[in-house]
Amino acid sequence: MTGGDRDPEPAATEAGARSRTTEGDRDPGLQPERTRLAWRRTTLSGTVAAVLAVRSALHAGPSPARVVAAALCCALWLGFLLLAHARIRTLAATGRPAAMAPRHATAATLCTAALAVCAAALVL
């Protein structure tokens, strides 16, 4: 085995691979697809939370506070659904979607957290 036949050191190979990997080398179809699926899963989870919140509010006897909390859950779910649907369409339409606007990301996060809090308040 001569010096030219040796395999390069693993660390050198990794460093070379990292330096050769650019934005143009990545597969544009896989990450957007995974992201679309994550948005769909989160939307489904929010749907389940909203439905269970409404069920809980009506099952225990509809008091004004429970009805308001259930309506708030539905409004938060609807807000998240609109944001998620817009993002899913953006991911499906382009191979390289732009980053999500910070205000949209903040709104989606707040809708998700507030929906969880409202649904938990109805259960307790």
Short mmCIF file of N, CA, C and O in Angstrom, two decimals:
data_model
loop_
_atom_site.label_atom_id
_atom_site.label_comp_id
_atom_site.label_asym_id
_atom_site.label_seq_id
_atom_site.Cartn_x
_atom_site.Cartn_y
_atom_site.Cartn_z
N MET A 1 0.85 -1.17 0.00
CA MET A 1 0.00 0.00 0.00
C MET A 1 0.90 1.24 0.00
O MET A 1 1.72 1.40 0.87
N THR A 2 0.70 2.09 -0.94
CA THR A 2 1.54 3.28 -1.03
C THR A 2 0.83 4.44 -0.37
O THR A 2 -0.35 4.37 -0.04
N GLY A 3 1.53 5.53 -0.21
CA GLY A 3 0.96 6.71 0.44
C GLY A 3 -0.24 7.25 -0.31
O GLY A 3 -1.15 7.78 0.27
N GLY A 4 -0.27 7.09 -1.62
CA GLY A 4 -1.38 7.60 -2.41
C GLY A 4 -2.62 6.72 -2.32
O GLY A 4 -3.72 7.15 -2.61
N ASP A 5 -2.45 5.43 -1.89
CA ASP A 5 -3.57 4.51 -1.80
C ASP A 5 -4.29 4.58 -0.46
O ASP A 5 -5.33 3.97 -0.30
N ARG A 6 -3.72 5.29 0.48
CA ARG A 6 -4.33 5.35 1.82
C ARG A 6 -5.64 6.13 1.78
O ARG A 6 -5.79 7.08 1.02
N ASP A 7 -6.54 5.69 2.62
CA ASP A 7 -7.78 6.45 2.79
C ASP A 7 -7.46 7.72 3.56
O ASP A 7 -6.67 7.68 4.50
N PRO A 8 -8.09 8.82 3.22
CA PRO A 8 -7.84 10.04 3.98
C PRO A 8 -8.38 9.88 5.40
O PRO A 8 -9.25 9.06 5.67
N GLU A 9 -7.82 10.66 6.28
CA GLU A 9 -8.25 10.61 7.68
C GLU A 9 -9.72 11.00 7.77
O GLU A 9 -10.18 11.87 7.03
N PRO A 10 -10.51 10.35 8.68
CA PRO A 10 -11.94 10.67 8.78
C PRO A 10 -12.21 12.14 9.08
O PRO A 10 -13.11 12.74 8.53
N ALA A 11 -11.40 12.74 9.96
CA ALA A 11 -11.63 14.15 10.29
C ALA A 11 -11.43 15.03 9.06
O ALA A 11 -12.17 15.98 8.83
N ALA A 12 -10.41 14.71 8.28
CA ALA A 12 -10.16 15.50 7.07
C ALA A 12 -11.29 15.32 6.07
O ALA A 12 -11.69 16.26 5.38
N THR A 13 -11.81 14.09 5.97
CA THR A 13 -12.92 13.83 5.05
C THR A 13 -14.15 14.61 5.46
O THR A 13 -14.83 15.21 4.63
N GLU A 14 -14.47 14.62 6.77
CA GLU A 14 -15.64 15.36 7.24
C GLU A 14 -15.48 16.85 6.98
O GLU A 14 -16.40 17.51 6.53
N ALA A 15 -14.29 17.39 7.26
CA ALA A 15 -14.07 18.81 7.04
C ALA A 15 -14.20 19.15 5.56
O ALA A 15 -14.79 20.16 5.19
N GLY A 16 -13.68 18.28 4.70
CA GLY A 16 -13.80 18.51 3.27
C GLY A 16 -15.24 18.43 2.80
O GLY A 16 -15.68 19.21 1.97
N ALA A 17 -15.98 17.48 3.36
CA ALA A 17 -17.39 17.35 2.98
C ALA A 17 -18.17 18.57 3.42
O ALA A 17 -19.03 19.06 2.70
N ARG A 18 -17.86 19.08 4.61
CA ARG A 18 -18.57 20.27 5.08
C ARG A 18 -18.24 21.48 4.23
O ARG A 18 -19.10 22.29 3.95
N SER A 19 -16.99 21.60 3.82
CA SER A 19 -16.63 22.76 3.03
C SER A 19 -17.22 22.67 1.62
O SER A 19 -17.49 23.68 0.99
N ARG A 20 -17.42 21.46 1.10
CA ARG A 20 -18.00 21.30 -0.23
C ARG A 20 -19.52 21.43 -0.22
O ARG A 20 -20.13 21.67 -1.23
N THR A 21 -20.14 21.22 0.94
CA THR A 21 -21.59 21.30 1.03
C THR A 21 -22.00 22.76 1.03
O THR A 21 -21.61 23.53 1.88
N THR A 22 -22.78 23.12 0.07
CA THR A 22 -23.30 24.48 -0.02
C THR A 22 -24.80 24.41 -0.10
O THR A 22 -25.39 23.33 -0.17
N GLU A 23 -25.41 25.55 -0.10
CA GLU A 23 -26.88 25.59 -0.19
C GLU A 23 -27.37 24.93 -1.47
O GLU A 23 -28.45 24.37 -1.51
N GLY A 24 -26.60 24.98 -2.54
CA GLY A 24 -27.02 24.40 -3.80
C GLY A 24 -26.96 22.88 -3.80
O GLY A 24 -27.57 22.23 -4.64
N ASP A 25 -26.21 22.27 -2.86
CA ASP A 25 -26.05 20.83 -2.83
C ASP A 25 -27.19 20.10 -2.12
O ASP A 25 -27.36 18.91 -2.30
N ARG A 26 -27.93 20.78 -1.28
CA ARG A 26 -28.94 20.07 -0.50
C ARG A 26 -30.15 19.75 -1.36
O ARG A 26 -30.43 20.42 -2.35
N ASP A 27 -30.86 18.71 -0.96
CA ASP A 27 -32.05 18.30 -1.69
C ASP A 27 -33.19 19.24 -1.31
O ASP A 27 -33.61 19.26 -0.16
N PRO A 28 -33.71 20.03 -2.23
CA PRO A 28 -34.73 21.00 -1.87
C PRO A 28 -36.09 20.38 -1.59
O PRO A 28 -36.98 21.05 -1.09
N GLY A 29 -36.27 19.11 -1.87
CA GLY A 29 -37.58 18.51 -1.68
C GLY A 29 -37.82 17.91 -0.31
O GLY A 29 -38.95 17.85 0.16
N LEU A 30 -36.78 17.46 0.35
CA LEU A 30 -36.97 16.73 1.60
C LEU A 30 -37.27 17.63 2.79
O LEU A 30 -38.20 17.37 3.55
N GLN A 31 -36.48 18.67 2.99
CA GLN A 31 -36.72 19.52 4.16
C GLN A 31 -38.07 20.22 4.09
O GLN A 31 -38.81 20.21 5.07
N PRO A 32 -38.45 20.84 2.97
CA PRO A 32 -39.78 21.44 2.91
C PRO A 32 -40.90 20.42 3.14
O PRO A 32 -41.91 20.73 3.77
N GLU A 33 -40.70 19.20 2.66
CA GLU A 33 -41.73 18.17 2.88
C GLU A 33 -41.85 17.84 4.36
O GLU A 33 -42.95 17.74 4.89
N ARG A 34 -40.71 17.68 5.04
CA ARG A 34 -40.75 17.40 6.48
C ARG A 34 -41.38 18.56 7.23
O ARG A 34 -42.15 18.36 8.18
N THR A 35 -41.07 19.77 6.81
CA THR A 35 -41.64 20.95 7.47
C THR A 35 -43.14 21.03 7.24
O THR A 35 -43.90 21.34 8.17
N ARG A 36 -43.59 20.73 6.02
CA ARG A 36 -45.03 20.70 5.75
C ARG A 36 -45.73 19.68 6.64
O ARG A 36 -46.79 19.95 7.20
N LEU A 37 -45.13 18.50 6.76
CA LEU A 37 -45.72 17.47 7.61
C LEU A 37 -45.76 17.90 9.07
O LEU A 37 -46.72 17.61 9.79
N ALA A 38 -44.74 18.59 9.53
CA ALA A 38 -44.72 19.09 10.91
C ALA A 38 -45.83 20.11 11.13
O ALA A 38 -46.51 20.09 12.17
N TRP A 39 -46.04 21.00 10.16
CA TRP A 39 -47.13 21.97 10.28
C TRP A 39 -48.48 21.25 10.32
O TRP A 39 -49.37 21.61 11.08
N ARG A 40 -48.62 20.21 9.51
CA ARG A 40 -49.89 19.46 9.50
C ARG A 40 -50.12 18.74 10.83
O ARG A 40 -51.23 18.71 11.34
N ARG A 41 -49.06 18.15 11.37
CA ARG A 41 -49.20 17.47 12.68
C ARG A 41 -49.57 18.46 13.77
O ARG A 41 -50.41 18.16 14.62
N THR A 42 -48.94 19.62 13.76
CA THR A 42 -49.24 20.62 14.78
C THR A 42 -50.67 21.13 14.63
O THR A 42 -51.37 21.34 15.62
N THR A 43 -51.12 21.29 13.40
CA THR A 43 -52.50 21.70 13.16
C THR A 43 -53.47 20.65 13.67
O THR A 43 -54.49 20.97 14.29
N LEU A 44 -53.16 19.39 13.43
CA LEU A 44 -54.00 18.31 13.92
C LEU A 44 -54.05 18.29 15.44
O LEU A 44 -55.11 18.13 16.04
N SER A 45 -52.92 18.51 16.08
CA SER A 45 -52.88 18.56 17.54
C SER A 45 -53.72 19.71 18.07
O SER A 45 -54.45 19.56 19.06
N GLY A 46 -53.63 20.86 17.42
CA GLY A 46 -54.44 22.01 17.82
C GLY A 46 -55.92 21.74 17.62
O GLY A 46 -56.75 22.16 18.43
N THR A 47 -56.26 21.03 16.57
CA THR A 47 -57.66 20.68 16.31
C THR A 47 -58.19 19.78 17.42
O THR A 47 -59.30 20.01 17.93
N VAL A 48 -57.41 18.81 17.81
CA VAL A 48 -57.82 17.91 18.89
C VAL A 48 -58.00 18.69 20.19
O VAL A 48 -58.99 18.51 20.91
N ALA A 49 -57.07 19.59 20.50
CA ALA A 49 -57.16 20.39 21.72
C ALA A 49 -58.41 21.27 21.70
O ALA A 49 -59.12 21.38 22.71
N ALA A 50 -58.71 21.89 20.56
CA ALA A 50 -59.89 22.76 20.46
C ALA A 50 -61.18 21.96 20.59
O ALA A 50 -62.11 22.37 21.30
N VAL A 51 -61.24 20.81 19.94
CA VAL A 51 -62.44 19.98 20.03
C VAL A 51 -62.65 19.48 21.46
O VAL A 51 -63.77 19.51 21.98
N LEU A 52 -61.58 19.04 22.10
CA LEU A 52 -61.71 18.57 23.49
C LEU A 52 -62.06 19.72 24.43
O LEU A 52 -62.80 19.51 25.40
N ALA A 53 -61.58 20.92 24.15
CA ALA A 53 -61.94 22.07 24.98
C ALA A 53 -63.43 22.38 24.86
O ALA A 53 -64.11 22.61 25.86
N VAL A 54 -63.94 22.36 23.64
CA VAL A 54 -65.38 22.61 23.44
C VAL A 54 -66.20 21.51 24.09
O VAL A 54 -67.20 21.77 24.77
N ARG A 55 -65.76 20.27 23.93
CA ARG A 55 -66.48 19.15 24.53
C ARG A 55 -66.49 19.28 26.05
O ARG A 55 -67.52 19.08 26.70
N SER A 56 -65.35 19.63 26.62
CA SER A 56 -65.26 19.79 28.07
C SER A 56 -66.14 20.93 28.57
O SER A 56 -66.78 20.83 29.60
N ALA A 57 -66.17 22.02 27.81
CA ALA A 57 -66.98 23.18 28.20
C ALA A 57 -68.46 22.86 28.17
O ALA A 57 -69.22 23.28 29.05
N LEU A 58 -68.89 22.08 27.21
CA LEU A 58 -70.31 21.77 27.08
C LEU A 58 -70.73 20.58 27.95
O LEU A 58 -71.87 20.51 28.39
N HIS A 59 -69.82 19.67 28.19
CA HIS A 59 -70.15 18.47 28.95
C HIS A 59 -70.38 18.78 30.43
O HIS A 59 -71.27 18.21 31.05
N ALA A 60 -69.63 19.70 30.99
CA ALA A 60 -69.73 20.00 32.42
C ALA A 60 -70.83 21.03 32.70
O ALA A 60 -70.97 21.47 33.82
N GLY A 61 -71.57 21.38 31.71
CA GLY A 61 -72.61 22.39 31.89
C GLY A 61 -72.08 23.72 31.41
O GLY A 61 -71.07 24.21 31.92
N PRO A 62 -72.73 24.30 30.42
CA PRO A 62 -72.19 25.51 29.81
C PRO A 62 -72.35 26.76 30.69
O PRO A 62 -73.40 27.36 30.74
N SER A 63 -71.30 27.10 31.41
CA SER A 63 -71.29 28.36 32.15
C SER A 63 -70.70 29.43 31.24
O SER A 63 -69.99 29.11 30.27
N PRO A 64 -70.98 30.69 31.54
CA PRO A 64 -70.44 31.76 30.66
C PRO A 64 -68.90 31.72 30.55
O PRO A 64 -68.36 31.92 29.47
N ALA A 65 -68.22 31.45 31.64
CA ALA A 65 -66.75 31.42 31.60
C ALA A 65 -66.26 30.27 30.72
O ALA A 65 -65.30 30.43 29.95
N ARG A 66 -66.91 29.11 30.82
CA ARG A 66 -66.51 27.95 30.00
C ARG A 66 -66.79 28.20 28.52
O ARG A 66 -65.99 27.82 27.66
N VAL A 67 -67.89 28.83 28.22
CA VAL A 67 -68.23 29.12 26.82
C VAL A 67 -67.23 30.12 26.24
O VAL A 67 -66.77 29.96 25.10
N VAL A 68 -66.85 31.13 27.02
CA VAL A 68 -65.86 32.11 26.55
C VAL A 68 -64.52 31.43 26.33
O VAL A 68 -63.84 31.68 25.32
N ALA A 69 -64.11 30.57 27.26
CA ALA A 69 -62.84 29.86 27.10
C ALA A 69 -62.86 28.94 25.87
O ALA A 69 -61.88 28.87 25.13
N ALA A 70 -63.97 28.27 25.65
CA ALA A 70 -64.10 27.40 24.47
C ALA A 70 -64.08 28.23 23.19
O ALA A 70 -63.45 27.84 22.20
N ALA A 71 -64.75 29.38 23.19
CA ALA A 71 -64.74 30.26 22.01
C ALA A 71 -63.33 30.80 21.76
O ALA A 71 -62.89 30.90 20.60
N LEU A 72 -62.61 31.11 22.82
CA LEU A 72 -61.23 31.58 22.68
C LEU A 72 -60.35 30.47 22.10
O LEU A 72 -59.51 30.72 21.23
N CYS A 73 -60.55 29.24 22.57
CA CYS A 73 -59.81 28.10 22.00
C CYS A 73 -60.08 27.97 20.50
O CYS A 73 -59.15 27.75 19.72
N CYS A 74 -61.33 28.10 20.12
CA CYS A 74 -61.67 27.99 18.70
C CYS A 74 -61.06 29.13 17.89
O CYS A 74 -60.57 28.90 16.77
N ALA A 75 -61.06 30.34 18.43
CA ALA A 75 -60.47 31.48 17.72
C ALA A 75 -58.96 31.30 17.58
O ALA A 75 -58.39 31.58 16.51
N LEU A 76 -58.30 30.83 18.64
CA LEU A 76 -56.86 30.59 18.57
C LEU A 76 -56.54 29.48 17.58
O LEU A 76 -55.58 29.58 16.81
N TRP A 77 -57.36 28.45 17.58
CA TRP A 77 -57.16 27.35 16.63
C TRP A 77 -57.31 27.86 15.20
O TRP A 77 -56.52 27.53 14.32
N LEU A 78 -58.32 28.66 14.97
CA LEU A 78 -58.56 29.20 13.63
C LEU A 78 -57.39 30.10 13.19
O LEU A 78 -56.94 30.03 12.04
N GLY A 79 -56.89 30.92 14.11
CA GLY A 79 -55.73 31.76 13.79
C GLY A 79 -54.52 30.93 13.42
O GLY A 79 -53.82 31.21 12.43
N PHE A 80 -54.25 29.89 14.20
CA PHE A 80 -53.12 29.02 13.89
C PHE A 80 -53.35 28.29 12.57
O PHE A 80 -52.42 28.14 11.78
N LEU A 81 -54.56 27.85 12.34
CA LEU A 81 -54.88 27.15 11.09
C LEU A 81 -54.60 28.02 9.88
O LEU A 81 -54.03 27.56 8.89
N LEU A 82 -54.97 29.29 9.95
CA LEU A 82 -54.71 30.21 8.83
C LEU A 82 -53.21 30.41 8.61
O LEU A 82 -52.74 30.39 7.47
N LEU A 83 -52.47 30.60 9.68
CA LEU A 83 -51.01 30.75 9.56
C LEU A 83 -50.37 29.48 8.99
O LEU A 83 -49.51 29.54 8.12
N ALA A 84 -50.78 28.34 9.51
CA ALA A 84 -50.20 27.07 9.08
C ALA A 84 -50.53 26.80 7.61
O ALA A 84 -49.67 26.35 6.85
N HIS A 85 -51.76 27.07 7.22
CA HIS A 85 -52.16 26.82 5.84
C HIS A 85 -51.35 27.70 4.88
O HIS A 85 -50.92 27.24 3.81
N ALA A 86 -51.15 28.95 5.26
CA ALA A 86 -50.35 29.85 4.41
C ALA A 86 -48.92 29.33 4.29
O ALA A 86 -48.33 29.35 3.20
N ARG A 87 -48.36 28.86 5.39
CA ARG A 87 -46.99 28.35 5.34
C ARG A 87 -46.91 27.05 4.54
O ARG A 87 -45.96 26.84 3.78
N ILE A 88 -47.88 26.19 4.69
CA ILE A 88 -47.89 24.93 3.93
C ILE A 88 -47.97 25.23 2.43
O ILE A 88 -47.28 24.61 1.63
N ARG A 89 -48.81 26.19 2.05
CA ARG A 89 -48.90 26.56 0.63
C ARG A 89 -47.58 27.13 0.13
O ARG A 89 -47.15 26.84 -0.98
N THR A 90 -46.92 27.93 0.94
CA THR A 90 -45.62 28.50 0.55
C THR A 90 -44.59 27.40 0.36
O THR A 90 -43.82 27.41 -0.59
N LEU A 91 -44.58 26.43 1.26
CA LEU A 91 -43.62 25.33 1.16
C LEU A 91 -43.90 24.45 -0.05
O LEU A 91 -42.98 23.93 -0.67
N ALA A 92 -45.17 24.29 -0.39
CA ALA A 92 -45.53 23.43 -1.52
C ALA A 92 -45.29 24.13 -2.86
O ALA A 92 -44.99 23.48 -3.85
N ALA A 93 -45.38 25.44 -2.88
CA ALA A 93 -45.29 26.18 -4.14
C ALA A 93 -43.86 26.37 -4.62
O ALA A 93 -43.62 26.42 -5.81
N THR A 94 -42.94 26.48 -3.70
CA THR A 94 -41.56 26.76 -4.10
C THR A 94 -40.62 25.71 -3.55
O THR A 94 -40.85 25.15 -2.48
N GLY A 95 -39.56 25.46 -4.29
CA GLY A 95 -38.56 24.51 -3.82
C GLY A 95 -37.70 25.07 -2.71
O GLY A 95 -37.22 24.37 -1.86
N ARG A 96 -37.51 26.38 -2.72
CA ARG A 96 -36.68 27.04 -1.72
C ARG A 96 -37.48 28.19 -1.12
O ARG A 96 -37.32 29.34 -1.51
N PRO A 97 -38.33 27.90 -0.15
CA PRO A 97 -39.17 28.96 0.42
C PRO A 97 -38.35 29.94 1.24
O PRO A 97 -37.31 29.59 1.79
N ALA A 98 -38.84 31.14 1.29
CA ALA A 98 -38.20 32.16 2.11
C ALA A 98 -38.45 31.84 3.59
O ALA A 98 -39.37 31.09 3.93
N ALA A 99 -37.63 32.41 4.42
CA ALA A 99 -37.81 32.21 5.86
C ALA A 99 -39.16 32.81 6.28
O ALA A 99 -39.62 33.79 5.69
N MET A 100 -39.73 32.21 7.29
CA MET A 100 -41.01 32.69 7.79
C MET A 100 -40.80 34.05 8.46
O MET A 100 -39.82 34.26 9.18
N ALA A 101 -41.72 34.96 8.22
CA ALA A 101 -41.62 36.29 8.83
C ALA A 101 -41.67 36.17 10.36
O ALA A 101 -42.45 35.37 10.88
N PRO A 102 -40.84 36.92 11.06
CA PRO A 102 -40.83 36.82 12.52
C PRO A 102 -42.19 37.06 13.16
O PRO A 102 -42.55 36.39 14.14
N ARG A 103 -42.96 37.97 12.63
CA ARG A 103 -44.28 38.22 13.23
C ARG A 103 -45.22 37.03 13.03
O ARG A 103 -46.04 36.73 13.89
N HIS A 104 -45.10 36.32 11.90
CA HIS A 104 -45.92 35.13 11.68
C HIS A 104 -45.47 34.00 12.60
O HIS A 104 -46.31 33.26 13.14
N ALA A 105 -44.17 33.85 12.76
CA ALA A 105 -43.65 32.81 13.66
C ALA A 105 -44.08 33.09 15.10
O ALA A 105 -44.48 32.18 15.82
N THR A 106 -44.02 34.36 15.50
CA THR A 106 -44.44 34.74 16.85
C THR A 106 -45.93 34.49 17.03
O THR A 106 -46.37 33.97 18.06
N ALA A 107 -46.72 34.86 16.04
CA ALA A 107 -48.17 34.65 16.12
C ALA A 107 -48.51 33.17 16.22
O ALA A 107 -49.37 32.77 17.01
N ALA A 108 -47.83 32.33 15.43
CA ALA A 108 -48.09 30.89 15.47
C ALA A 108 -47.71 30.32 16.84
O ALA A 108 -48.44 29.50 17.41
N THR A 109 -46.59 30.77 17.38
CA THR A 109 -46.16 30.30 18.70
C THR A 109 -47.14 30.73 19.78
O THR A 109 -47.51 29.93 20.65
N LEU A 110 -47.56 31.99 19.73
CA LEU A 110 -48.51 32.47 20.74
C LEU A 110 -49.86 31.78 20.63
O LEU A 110 -50.48 31.46 21.65
N CYS A 111 -50.33 31.54 19.42
CA CYS A 111 -51.60 30.81 19.24
C CYS A 111 -51.50 29.41 19.83
O CYS A 111 -52.42 28.95 20.54
N THR A 112 -50.40 28.73 19.57
CA THR A 112 -50.23 27.37 20.08
C THR A 112 -50.16 27.36 21.60
O THR A 112 -50.84 26.55 22.26
N ALA A 113 -49.38 28.25 22.18
CA ALA A 113 -49.24 28.29 23.64
C ALA A 113 -50.55 28.70 24.31
O ALA A 113 -50.96 28.10 25.31
N ALA A 114 -51.22 29.71 23.77
CA ALA A 114 -52.48 30.16 24.35
C ALA A 114 -53.57 29.10 24.23
O ALA A 114 -54.38 28.91 25.14
N LEU A 115 -53.58 28.38 23.12
CA LEU A 115 -54.54 27.29 22.95
C LEU A 115 -54.32 26.21 24.00
O LEU A 115 -55.27 25.71 24.61
N ALA A 116 -53.07 25.88 24.25
CA ALA A 116 -52.75 24.88 25.27
C ALA A 116 -53.19 25.35 26.66
O ALA A 116 -53.75 24.58 27.45
N VAL A 117 -52.95 26.61 26.96
CA VAL A 117 -53.33 27.16 28.28
C VAL A 117 -54.85 27.18 28.44
O VAL A 117 -55.38 26.77 29.47
N CYS A 118 -55.56 27.63 27.41
CA CYS A 118 -57.03 27.66 27.49
C CYS A 118 -57.62 26.27 27.62
O CYS A 118 -58.55 26.06 28.41
N ALA A 119 -57.09 25.35 26.84
CA ALA A 119 -57.61 23.98 26.92
C ALA A 119 -57.32 23.37 28.29
O ALA A 119 -58.18 22.69 28.87
N ALA A 120 -56.15 23.62 28.83
CA ALA A 120 -55.82 23.12 30.17
C ALA A 120 -56.71 23.75 31.23
O ALA A 120 -57.13 23.07 32.18
N ALA A 121 -57.00 25.03 31.08
CA ALA A 121 -57.88 25.71 32.05
C ALA A 121 -59.28 25.11 32.04
O ALA A 121 -59.93 25.02 33.10
N LEU A 122 -59.75 24.71 30.88
CA LEU A 122 -61.08 24.10 30.80
C LEU A 122 -61.11 22.72 31.45
O LEU A 122 -62.12 22.32 32.03
N VAL A 123 -60.02 22.00 31.33
CA VAL A 123 -59.97 20.65 31.89
C VAL A 123 -59.88 20.71 33.42
O VAL A 123 -60.47 19.90 34.12
N LEU A 124 -59.13 21.68 33.92
CA LEU A 124 -58.95 21.80 35.38
C LEU A 124 -60.11 22.50 35.96
O LEU A 124 -60.92 22.53 36.53
#
